[in-house]
Short mmCIF file of C-alpha atoms in Angstrom, two decimals:
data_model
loop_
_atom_site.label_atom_id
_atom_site.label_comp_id
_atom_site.label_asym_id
_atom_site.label_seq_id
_atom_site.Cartn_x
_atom_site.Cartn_y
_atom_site.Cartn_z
CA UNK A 1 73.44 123.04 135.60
CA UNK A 2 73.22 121.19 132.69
CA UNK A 3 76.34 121.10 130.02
CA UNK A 4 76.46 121.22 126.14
CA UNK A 5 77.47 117.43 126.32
CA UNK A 6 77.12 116.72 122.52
CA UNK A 7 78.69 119.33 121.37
CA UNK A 8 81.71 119.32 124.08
CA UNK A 9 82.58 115.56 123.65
CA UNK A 10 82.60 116.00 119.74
CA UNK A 11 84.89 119.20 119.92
CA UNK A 12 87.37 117.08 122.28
CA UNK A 13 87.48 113.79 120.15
CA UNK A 14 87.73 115.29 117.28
CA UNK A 15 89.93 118.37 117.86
CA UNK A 16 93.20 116.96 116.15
CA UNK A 17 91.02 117.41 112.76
CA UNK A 18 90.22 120.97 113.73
CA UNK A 19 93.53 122.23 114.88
CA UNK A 20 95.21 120.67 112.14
CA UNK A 21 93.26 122.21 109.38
CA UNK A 22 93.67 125.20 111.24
CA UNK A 23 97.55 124.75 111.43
CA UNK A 24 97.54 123.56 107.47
CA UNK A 25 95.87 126.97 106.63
CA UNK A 26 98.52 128.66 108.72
CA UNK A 27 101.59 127.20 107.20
CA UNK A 28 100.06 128.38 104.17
CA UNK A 29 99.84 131.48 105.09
CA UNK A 30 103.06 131.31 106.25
CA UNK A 31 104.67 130.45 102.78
CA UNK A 32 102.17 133.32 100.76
CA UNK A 33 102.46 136.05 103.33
CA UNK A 34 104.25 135.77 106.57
CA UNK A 35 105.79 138.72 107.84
CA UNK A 36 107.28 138.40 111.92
CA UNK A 37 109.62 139.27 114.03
CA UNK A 38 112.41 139.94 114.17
CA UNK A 39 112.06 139.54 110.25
CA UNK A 40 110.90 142.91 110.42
CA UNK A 41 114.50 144.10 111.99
CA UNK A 42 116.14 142.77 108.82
CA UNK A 43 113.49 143.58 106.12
CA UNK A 44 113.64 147.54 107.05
CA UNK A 45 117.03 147.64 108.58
CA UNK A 46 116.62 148.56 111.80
CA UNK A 47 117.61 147.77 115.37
CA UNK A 48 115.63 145.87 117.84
CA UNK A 49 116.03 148.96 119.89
CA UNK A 50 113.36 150.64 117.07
CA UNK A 51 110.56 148.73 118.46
CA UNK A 52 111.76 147.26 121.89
CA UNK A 53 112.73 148.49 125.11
CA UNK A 54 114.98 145.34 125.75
CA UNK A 55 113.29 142.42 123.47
CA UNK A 56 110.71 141.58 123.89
CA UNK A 57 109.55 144.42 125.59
CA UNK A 58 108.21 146.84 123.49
CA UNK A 59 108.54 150.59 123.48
CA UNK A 60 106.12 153.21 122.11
CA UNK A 61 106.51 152.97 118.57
CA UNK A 62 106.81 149.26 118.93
CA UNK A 63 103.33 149.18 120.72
CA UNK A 64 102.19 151.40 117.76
CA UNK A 65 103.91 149.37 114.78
CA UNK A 66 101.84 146.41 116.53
CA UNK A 67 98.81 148.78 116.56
CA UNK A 68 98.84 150.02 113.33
CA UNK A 69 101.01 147.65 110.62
CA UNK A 70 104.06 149.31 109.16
CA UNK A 71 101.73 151.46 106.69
CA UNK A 72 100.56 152.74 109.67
CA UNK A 73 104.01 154.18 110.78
CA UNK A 74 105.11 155.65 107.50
CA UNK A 75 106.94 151.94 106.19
CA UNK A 76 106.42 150.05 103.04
CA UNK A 77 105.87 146.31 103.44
CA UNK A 78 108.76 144.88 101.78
CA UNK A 79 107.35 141.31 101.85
CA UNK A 80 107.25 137.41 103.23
CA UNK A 81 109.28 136.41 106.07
CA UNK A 82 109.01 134.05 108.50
CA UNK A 83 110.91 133.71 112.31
CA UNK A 84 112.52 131.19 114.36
CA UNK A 85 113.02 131.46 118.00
CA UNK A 86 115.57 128.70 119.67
CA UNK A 87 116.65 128.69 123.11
CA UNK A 88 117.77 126.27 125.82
CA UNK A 89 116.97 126.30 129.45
CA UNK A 90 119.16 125.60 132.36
CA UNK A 91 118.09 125.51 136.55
CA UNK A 92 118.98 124.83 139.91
CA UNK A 93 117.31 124.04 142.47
CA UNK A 94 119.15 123.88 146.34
CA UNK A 95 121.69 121.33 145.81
CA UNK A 96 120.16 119.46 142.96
CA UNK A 97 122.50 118.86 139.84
CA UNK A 98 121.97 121.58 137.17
CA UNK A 99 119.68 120.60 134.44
CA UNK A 100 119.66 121.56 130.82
CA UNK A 101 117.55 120.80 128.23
CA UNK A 102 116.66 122.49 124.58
CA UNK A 103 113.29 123.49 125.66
CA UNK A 104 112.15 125.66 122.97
CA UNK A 105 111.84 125.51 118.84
CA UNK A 106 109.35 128.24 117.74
CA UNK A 107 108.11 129.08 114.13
CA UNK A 108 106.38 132.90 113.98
CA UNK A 109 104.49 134.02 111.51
CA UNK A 110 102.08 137.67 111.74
CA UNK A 111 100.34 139.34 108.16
CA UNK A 112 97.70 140.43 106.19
CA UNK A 113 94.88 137.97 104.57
CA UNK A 114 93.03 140.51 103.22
CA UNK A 115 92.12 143.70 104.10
CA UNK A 116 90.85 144.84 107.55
CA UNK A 117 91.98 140.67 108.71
CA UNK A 118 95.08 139.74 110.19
CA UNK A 119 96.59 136.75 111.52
CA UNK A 120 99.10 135.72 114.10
CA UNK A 121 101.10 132.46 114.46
CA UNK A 122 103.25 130.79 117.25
CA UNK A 123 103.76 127.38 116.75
CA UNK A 124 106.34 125.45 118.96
CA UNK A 125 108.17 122.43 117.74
CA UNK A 126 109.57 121.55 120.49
CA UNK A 127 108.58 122.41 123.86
CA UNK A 128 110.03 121.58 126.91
CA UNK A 129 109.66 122.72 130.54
CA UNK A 130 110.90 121.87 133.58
CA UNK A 131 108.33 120.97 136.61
CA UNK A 132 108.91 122.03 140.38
CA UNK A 133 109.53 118.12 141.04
CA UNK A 134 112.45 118.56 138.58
CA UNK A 135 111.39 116.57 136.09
CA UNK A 136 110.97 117.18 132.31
CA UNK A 137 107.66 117.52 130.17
CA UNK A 138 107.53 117.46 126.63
CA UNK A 139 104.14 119.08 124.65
CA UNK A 140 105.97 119.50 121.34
CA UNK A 141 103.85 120.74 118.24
CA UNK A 142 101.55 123.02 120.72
CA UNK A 143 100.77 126.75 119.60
CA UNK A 144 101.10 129.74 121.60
CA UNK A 145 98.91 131.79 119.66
CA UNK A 146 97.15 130.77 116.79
CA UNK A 147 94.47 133.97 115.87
CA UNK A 148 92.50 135.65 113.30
CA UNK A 149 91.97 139.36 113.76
CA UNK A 150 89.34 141.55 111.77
CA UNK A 151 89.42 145.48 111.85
CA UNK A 152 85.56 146.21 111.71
CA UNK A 153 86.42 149.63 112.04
CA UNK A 154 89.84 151.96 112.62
CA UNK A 155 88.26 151.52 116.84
CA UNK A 156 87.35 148.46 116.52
CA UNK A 157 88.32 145.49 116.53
CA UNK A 158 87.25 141.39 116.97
CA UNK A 159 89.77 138.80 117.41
CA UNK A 160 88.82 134.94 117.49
CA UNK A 161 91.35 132.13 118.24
CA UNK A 162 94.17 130.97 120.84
CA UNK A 163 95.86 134.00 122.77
CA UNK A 164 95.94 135.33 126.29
CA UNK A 165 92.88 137.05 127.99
CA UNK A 166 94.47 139.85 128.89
CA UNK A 167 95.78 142.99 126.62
CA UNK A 168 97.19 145.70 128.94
CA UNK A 169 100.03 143.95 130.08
CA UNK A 170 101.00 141.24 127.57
CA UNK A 171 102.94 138.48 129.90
CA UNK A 172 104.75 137.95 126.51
CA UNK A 173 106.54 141.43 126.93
CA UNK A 174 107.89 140.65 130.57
CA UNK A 175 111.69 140.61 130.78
CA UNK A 176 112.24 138.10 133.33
CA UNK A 177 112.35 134.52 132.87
CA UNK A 178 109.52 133.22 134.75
CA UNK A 179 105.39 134.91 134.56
CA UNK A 180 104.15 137.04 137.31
CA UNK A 181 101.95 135.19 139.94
CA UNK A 182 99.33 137.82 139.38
CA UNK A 183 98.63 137.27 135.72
CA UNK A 184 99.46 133.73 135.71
CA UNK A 185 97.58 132.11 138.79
CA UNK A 186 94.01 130.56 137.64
CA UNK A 187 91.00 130.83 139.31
CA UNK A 188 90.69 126.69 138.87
CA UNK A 189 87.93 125.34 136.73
CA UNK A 190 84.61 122.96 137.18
CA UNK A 191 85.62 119.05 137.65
CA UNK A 192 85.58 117.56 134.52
CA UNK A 193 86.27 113.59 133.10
CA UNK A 194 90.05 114.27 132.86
CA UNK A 195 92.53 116.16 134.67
CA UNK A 196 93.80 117.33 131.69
CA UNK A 197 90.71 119.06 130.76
CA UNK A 198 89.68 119.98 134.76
CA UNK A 199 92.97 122.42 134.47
CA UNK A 200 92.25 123.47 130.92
CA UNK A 201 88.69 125.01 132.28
CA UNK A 202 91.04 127.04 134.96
CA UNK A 203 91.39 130.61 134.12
CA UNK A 204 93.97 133.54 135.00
CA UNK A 205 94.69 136.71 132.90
CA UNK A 206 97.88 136.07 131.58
CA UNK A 207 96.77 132.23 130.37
CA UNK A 208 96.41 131.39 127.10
CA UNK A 209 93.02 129.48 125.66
CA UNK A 210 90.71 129.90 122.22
CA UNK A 211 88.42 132.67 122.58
CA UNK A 212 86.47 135.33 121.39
CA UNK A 213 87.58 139.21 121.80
CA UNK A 214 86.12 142.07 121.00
CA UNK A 215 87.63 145.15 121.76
CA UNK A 216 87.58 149.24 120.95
CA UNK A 217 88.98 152.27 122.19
CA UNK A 218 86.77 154.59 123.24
CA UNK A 219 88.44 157.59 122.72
CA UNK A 220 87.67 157.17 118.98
CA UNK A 221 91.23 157.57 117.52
CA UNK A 222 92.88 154.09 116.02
CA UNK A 223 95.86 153.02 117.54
CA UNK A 224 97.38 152.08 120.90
CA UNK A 225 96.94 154.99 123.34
CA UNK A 226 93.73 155.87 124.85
CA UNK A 227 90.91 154.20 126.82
CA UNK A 228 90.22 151.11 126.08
CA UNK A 229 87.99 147.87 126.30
CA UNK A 230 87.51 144.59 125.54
CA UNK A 231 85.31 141.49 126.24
CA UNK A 232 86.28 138.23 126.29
CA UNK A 233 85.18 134.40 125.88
CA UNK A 234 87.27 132.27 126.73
CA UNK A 235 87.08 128.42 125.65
CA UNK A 236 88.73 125.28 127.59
CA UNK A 237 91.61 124.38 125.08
CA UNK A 238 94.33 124.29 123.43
CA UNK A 239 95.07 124.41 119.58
CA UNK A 240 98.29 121.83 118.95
CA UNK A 241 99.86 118.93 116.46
CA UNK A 242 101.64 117.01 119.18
CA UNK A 243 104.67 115.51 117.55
CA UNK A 244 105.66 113.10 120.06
CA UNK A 245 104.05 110.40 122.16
CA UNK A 246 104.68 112.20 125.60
CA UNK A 247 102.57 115.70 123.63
CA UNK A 248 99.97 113.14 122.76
CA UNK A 249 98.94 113.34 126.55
CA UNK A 250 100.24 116.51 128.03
CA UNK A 251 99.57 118.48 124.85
CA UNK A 252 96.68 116.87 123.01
CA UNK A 253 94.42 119.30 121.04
CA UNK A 254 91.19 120.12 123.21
CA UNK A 255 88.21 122.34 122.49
CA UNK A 256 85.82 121.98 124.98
CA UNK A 257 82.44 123.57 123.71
CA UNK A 258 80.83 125.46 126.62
CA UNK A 259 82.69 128.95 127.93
CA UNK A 260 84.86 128.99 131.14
CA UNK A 261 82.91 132.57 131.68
CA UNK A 262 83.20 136.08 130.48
CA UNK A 263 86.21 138.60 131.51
CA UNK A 264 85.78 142.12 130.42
CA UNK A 265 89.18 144.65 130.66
CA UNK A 266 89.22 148.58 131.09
CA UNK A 267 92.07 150.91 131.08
CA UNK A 268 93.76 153.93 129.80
CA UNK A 269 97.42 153.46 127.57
CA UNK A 270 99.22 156.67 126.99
CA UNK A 271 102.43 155.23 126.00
CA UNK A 272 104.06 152.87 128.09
CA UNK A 273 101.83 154.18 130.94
CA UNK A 274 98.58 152.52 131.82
CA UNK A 275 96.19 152.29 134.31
CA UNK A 276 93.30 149.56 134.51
CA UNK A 277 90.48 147.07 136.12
CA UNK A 278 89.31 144.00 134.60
CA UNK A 279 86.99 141.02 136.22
CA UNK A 280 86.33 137.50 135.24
CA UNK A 281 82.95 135.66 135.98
CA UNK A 282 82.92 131.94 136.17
CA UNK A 283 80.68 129.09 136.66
CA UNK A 284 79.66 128.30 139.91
CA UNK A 285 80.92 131.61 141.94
CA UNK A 286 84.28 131.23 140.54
CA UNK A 287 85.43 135.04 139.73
CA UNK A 288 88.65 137.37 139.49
CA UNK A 289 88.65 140.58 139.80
CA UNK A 290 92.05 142.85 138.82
CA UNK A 291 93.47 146.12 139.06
CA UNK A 292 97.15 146.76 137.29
CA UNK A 293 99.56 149.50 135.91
CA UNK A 294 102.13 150.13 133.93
CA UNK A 295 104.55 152.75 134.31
CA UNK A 296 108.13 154.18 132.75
CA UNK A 297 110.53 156.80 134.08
CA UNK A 298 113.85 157.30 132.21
CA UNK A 299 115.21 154.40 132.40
CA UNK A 300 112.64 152.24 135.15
CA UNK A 301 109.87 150.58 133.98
CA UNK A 302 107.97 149.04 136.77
CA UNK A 303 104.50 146.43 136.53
CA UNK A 304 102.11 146.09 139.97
CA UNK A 305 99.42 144.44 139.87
CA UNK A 306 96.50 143.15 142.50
CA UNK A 307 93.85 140.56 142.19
CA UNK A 308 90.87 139.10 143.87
CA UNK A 309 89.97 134.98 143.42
CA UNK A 310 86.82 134.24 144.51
CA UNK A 311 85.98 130.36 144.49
CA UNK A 312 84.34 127.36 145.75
CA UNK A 313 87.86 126.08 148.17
CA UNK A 314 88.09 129.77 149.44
CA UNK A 315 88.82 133.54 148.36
CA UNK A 316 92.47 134.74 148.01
CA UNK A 317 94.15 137.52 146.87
CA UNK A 318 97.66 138.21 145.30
CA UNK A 319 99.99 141.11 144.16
CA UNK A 320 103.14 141.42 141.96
CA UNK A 321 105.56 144.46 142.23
CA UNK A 322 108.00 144.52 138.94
CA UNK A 323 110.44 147.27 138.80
CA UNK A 324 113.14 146.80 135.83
CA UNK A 325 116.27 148.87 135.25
CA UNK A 326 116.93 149.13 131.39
CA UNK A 327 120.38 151.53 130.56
CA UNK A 328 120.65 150.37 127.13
CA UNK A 329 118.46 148.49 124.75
CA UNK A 330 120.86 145.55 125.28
CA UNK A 331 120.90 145.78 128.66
CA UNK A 332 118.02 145.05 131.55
CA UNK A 333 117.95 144.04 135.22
CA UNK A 334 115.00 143.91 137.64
CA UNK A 335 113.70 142.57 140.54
CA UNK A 336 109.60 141.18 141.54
CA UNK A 337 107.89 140.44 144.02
CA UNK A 338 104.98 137.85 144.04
CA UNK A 339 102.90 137.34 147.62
CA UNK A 340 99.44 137.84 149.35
CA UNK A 341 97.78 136.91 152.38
CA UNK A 342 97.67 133.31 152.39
CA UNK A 343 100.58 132.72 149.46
CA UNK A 344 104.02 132.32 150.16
CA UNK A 345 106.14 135.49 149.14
CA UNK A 346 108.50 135.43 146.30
CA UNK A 347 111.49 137.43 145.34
CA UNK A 348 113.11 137.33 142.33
CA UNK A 349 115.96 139.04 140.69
CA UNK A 350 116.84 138.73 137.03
CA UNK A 351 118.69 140.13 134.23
CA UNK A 352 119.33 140.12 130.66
CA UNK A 353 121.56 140.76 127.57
CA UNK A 354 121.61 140.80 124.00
CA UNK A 355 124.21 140.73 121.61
CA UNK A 356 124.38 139.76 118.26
CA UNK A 357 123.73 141.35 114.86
CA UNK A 358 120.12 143.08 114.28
CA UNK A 359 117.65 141.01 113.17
CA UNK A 360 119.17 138.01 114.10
CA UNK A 361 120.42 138.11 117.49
CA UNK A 362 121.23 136.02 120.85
CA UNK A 363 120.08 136.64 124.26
CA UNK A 364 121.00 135.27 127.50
CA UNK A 365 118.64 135.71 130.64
CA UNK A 366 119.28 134.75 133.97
CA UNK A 367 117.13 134.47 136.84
CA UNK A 368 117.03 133.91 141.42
CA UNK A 369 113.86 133.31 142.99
CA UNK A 370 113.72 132.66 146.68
CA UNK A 371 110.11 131.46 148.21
CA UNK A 372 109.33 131.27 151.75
CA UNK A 373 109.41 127.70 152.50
CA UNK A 374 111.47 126.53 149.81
CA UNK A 375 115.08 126.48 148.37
CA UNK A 376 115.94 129.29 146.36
CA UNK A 377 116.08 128.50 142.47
CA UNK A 378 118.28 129.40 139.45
CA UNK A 379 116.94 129.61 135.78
CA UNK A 380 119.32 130.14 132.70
CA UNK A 381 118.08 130.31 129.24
CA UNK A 382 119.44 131.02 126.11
CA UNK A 383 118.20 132.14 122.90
CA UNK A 384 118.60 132.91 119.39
CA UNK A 385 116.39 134.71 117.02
CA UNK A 386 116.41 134.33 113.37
#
């Protein structure tokens, strides 16, 4: 099979113009309309506990305040605002020291252009993780989500720009520390010229990449409940200003031109209850196919999911099972499980509070994972939102 060559090596060298017009227009936006969270906690007076299970979880009328704007829930936008999000990571693995680190500075910005088109902004300044090795790697000045979003119709909808695939379960709203194996494993991608790109062209649900989404609900009322689908094209990338010399390598801007495939998502939302299938289709017999829920009872709210990789080294499945106890909007613990046939089965057990004044509040999360085969870890991060 024969690639777009031309128009794949000019998107790669000269990404860093791209992305950083892209990022100029977006501070500007920023400075003539921003409107995020929590900003919105402060602007109308509210709790977290209006929109949010436990942050960032959301609840129903969070899920339709996201849906709809706050015209759509009876509010009155009350102007510009703009978020930060700092926290600092600590872990533990067997008996190796702790490490901590300030792993996370992150500007967020969400509003209206014009009307009908919407944008939506993550853009970290610093950005730090820690690897399984234990070391520490740096891709400063990447975005999480940098995306346009046009309302053709009150069903309708197209999105174009950097997000995750998948919009039933948002990996953003999980309220442990580290991703589900199930939405975050990739199906990996075609060989390419750098390894940097190879892993770029991987894809998994929960993964974030610029792409093209179009998506409606079928049962022909606007909002979040109902049955819903979506298409997607995803793009190997990643929109980013990399503001130090390590970024320059592990986060350099990338926009490779020719599609990692097509992944197309069904399911039904009544609430915080859903029930879906959605299936990826690579290059090459690469493929995924998935089948997840959502549920809530009182005061559980549990996540399973199941998924089918089909691809050139072998097939494989994997499952997740996330049940999380939440008493209090201030208050969650929960435990996961991540395995499958031929993966190593995880446990892990994690909790979390918040404290703090509304609208600008800490959190502290803690997390244990134990893996067959390897020493059991410990994650600690905290965070402040402003």
């Amino acid at each position: 099979m024969v690639e777009n060559r031309t128009f794949g090596f000019l998107c790669r060298v000269a990404p860093g113009a791209l992305v950083s017009s892209l990022f100029v227009g977006a501070a500007l936006l920023v400075a003539q309309s921003g409107t995020a969270i929590p900003d919105y906690s402060r602007r109308y007076d509210v709790a977290c506990a209006t929109c949010h299970v436990h942050p960032p979880k959301l609840n129903e009328f969070g899920f339709l305040f996201a849906a709809l704007g706050p015209e759509g829930v009876g509010l009155e936008d009350r102007g510009p605002a703009t978020s930060l999000w700092l926290s600092t990571f600590a872990g533990k693995t067997g008996s190796d020291d702790i490490l901590g680190v300030p792993n996370r500075a992150e500007l967020i910005s969400l509003g209206s252009i014009a009307p009908s088109l919407t944008y939506f902004a993550e853009w970290r300044l610093l950005s730090k993780e820690r690897l399984s090795d234990g070391s520490v790697r740096d891709r400063s000045g990447r975005f999480e989500d940098l995306y346009l979003t046009w309302q053709v119709s009150p069903v309708v909808a197209v999105s174009l720009g950097q997000q995750r695939a998948a919009s039933q379960y948002d990996v953003s709203h999980r309220l442990s520390i580290s991703e589900p194996s199930v939405m975050s494993t990739s199906v990996p991608g075609w060989p390419a010229a750098t390894s940097r790109l190879t892993s770029l062209r991987g894809f998994s649900p929960g993964g974030r990449s610029p792409l093209l989404r179009v998506a409606a609900n079928l049962s022909g009322s606007p909002g979040p409940n109902g049955t819903m689908l979506s298409v997607v094209l995803p793009f190997p990338g990643e929109f980013s200003v990399p503001l130090t010399s390590e970024a320059q390598d592990t986060a350099s801007p990338e926009l490779d031109g020719l599609p990692k495939g097509v992944f197309a998502e069904l399911y039904h939302r009544q609430g915080l209850n859903t029930i879906g299938a959605n299936h990826f289709e690579g290059r090459d017999g690469r493929s995924l196919t998935g089948v997840y829920g959502t549920a809530e009872w009182h005061n559980l709210h549990a996540f399973a999911g199941y998924a089918f990789h089909s691809r050139p080294a072998g097939d494989t499945a994997l499952a997740t099972v996330d049940v999380a106890y939440v008493p209090h909007a201030d208050v969650a613990a929960g435990l996961r499980f991540d395995g499958g046939p031929d993966l190593p089965s995880t446990l892990a057990a994690y909790a979390s509070l918040m404290f703090g004044p509304a609208g600008s509040p800490f959190k502290v999360a803690l997390e244990a994972r134990a893996r067959d085969g390897s020493r059991p870890t410990f994650s600690l991060e905290f965070s402040f939102y402003r």
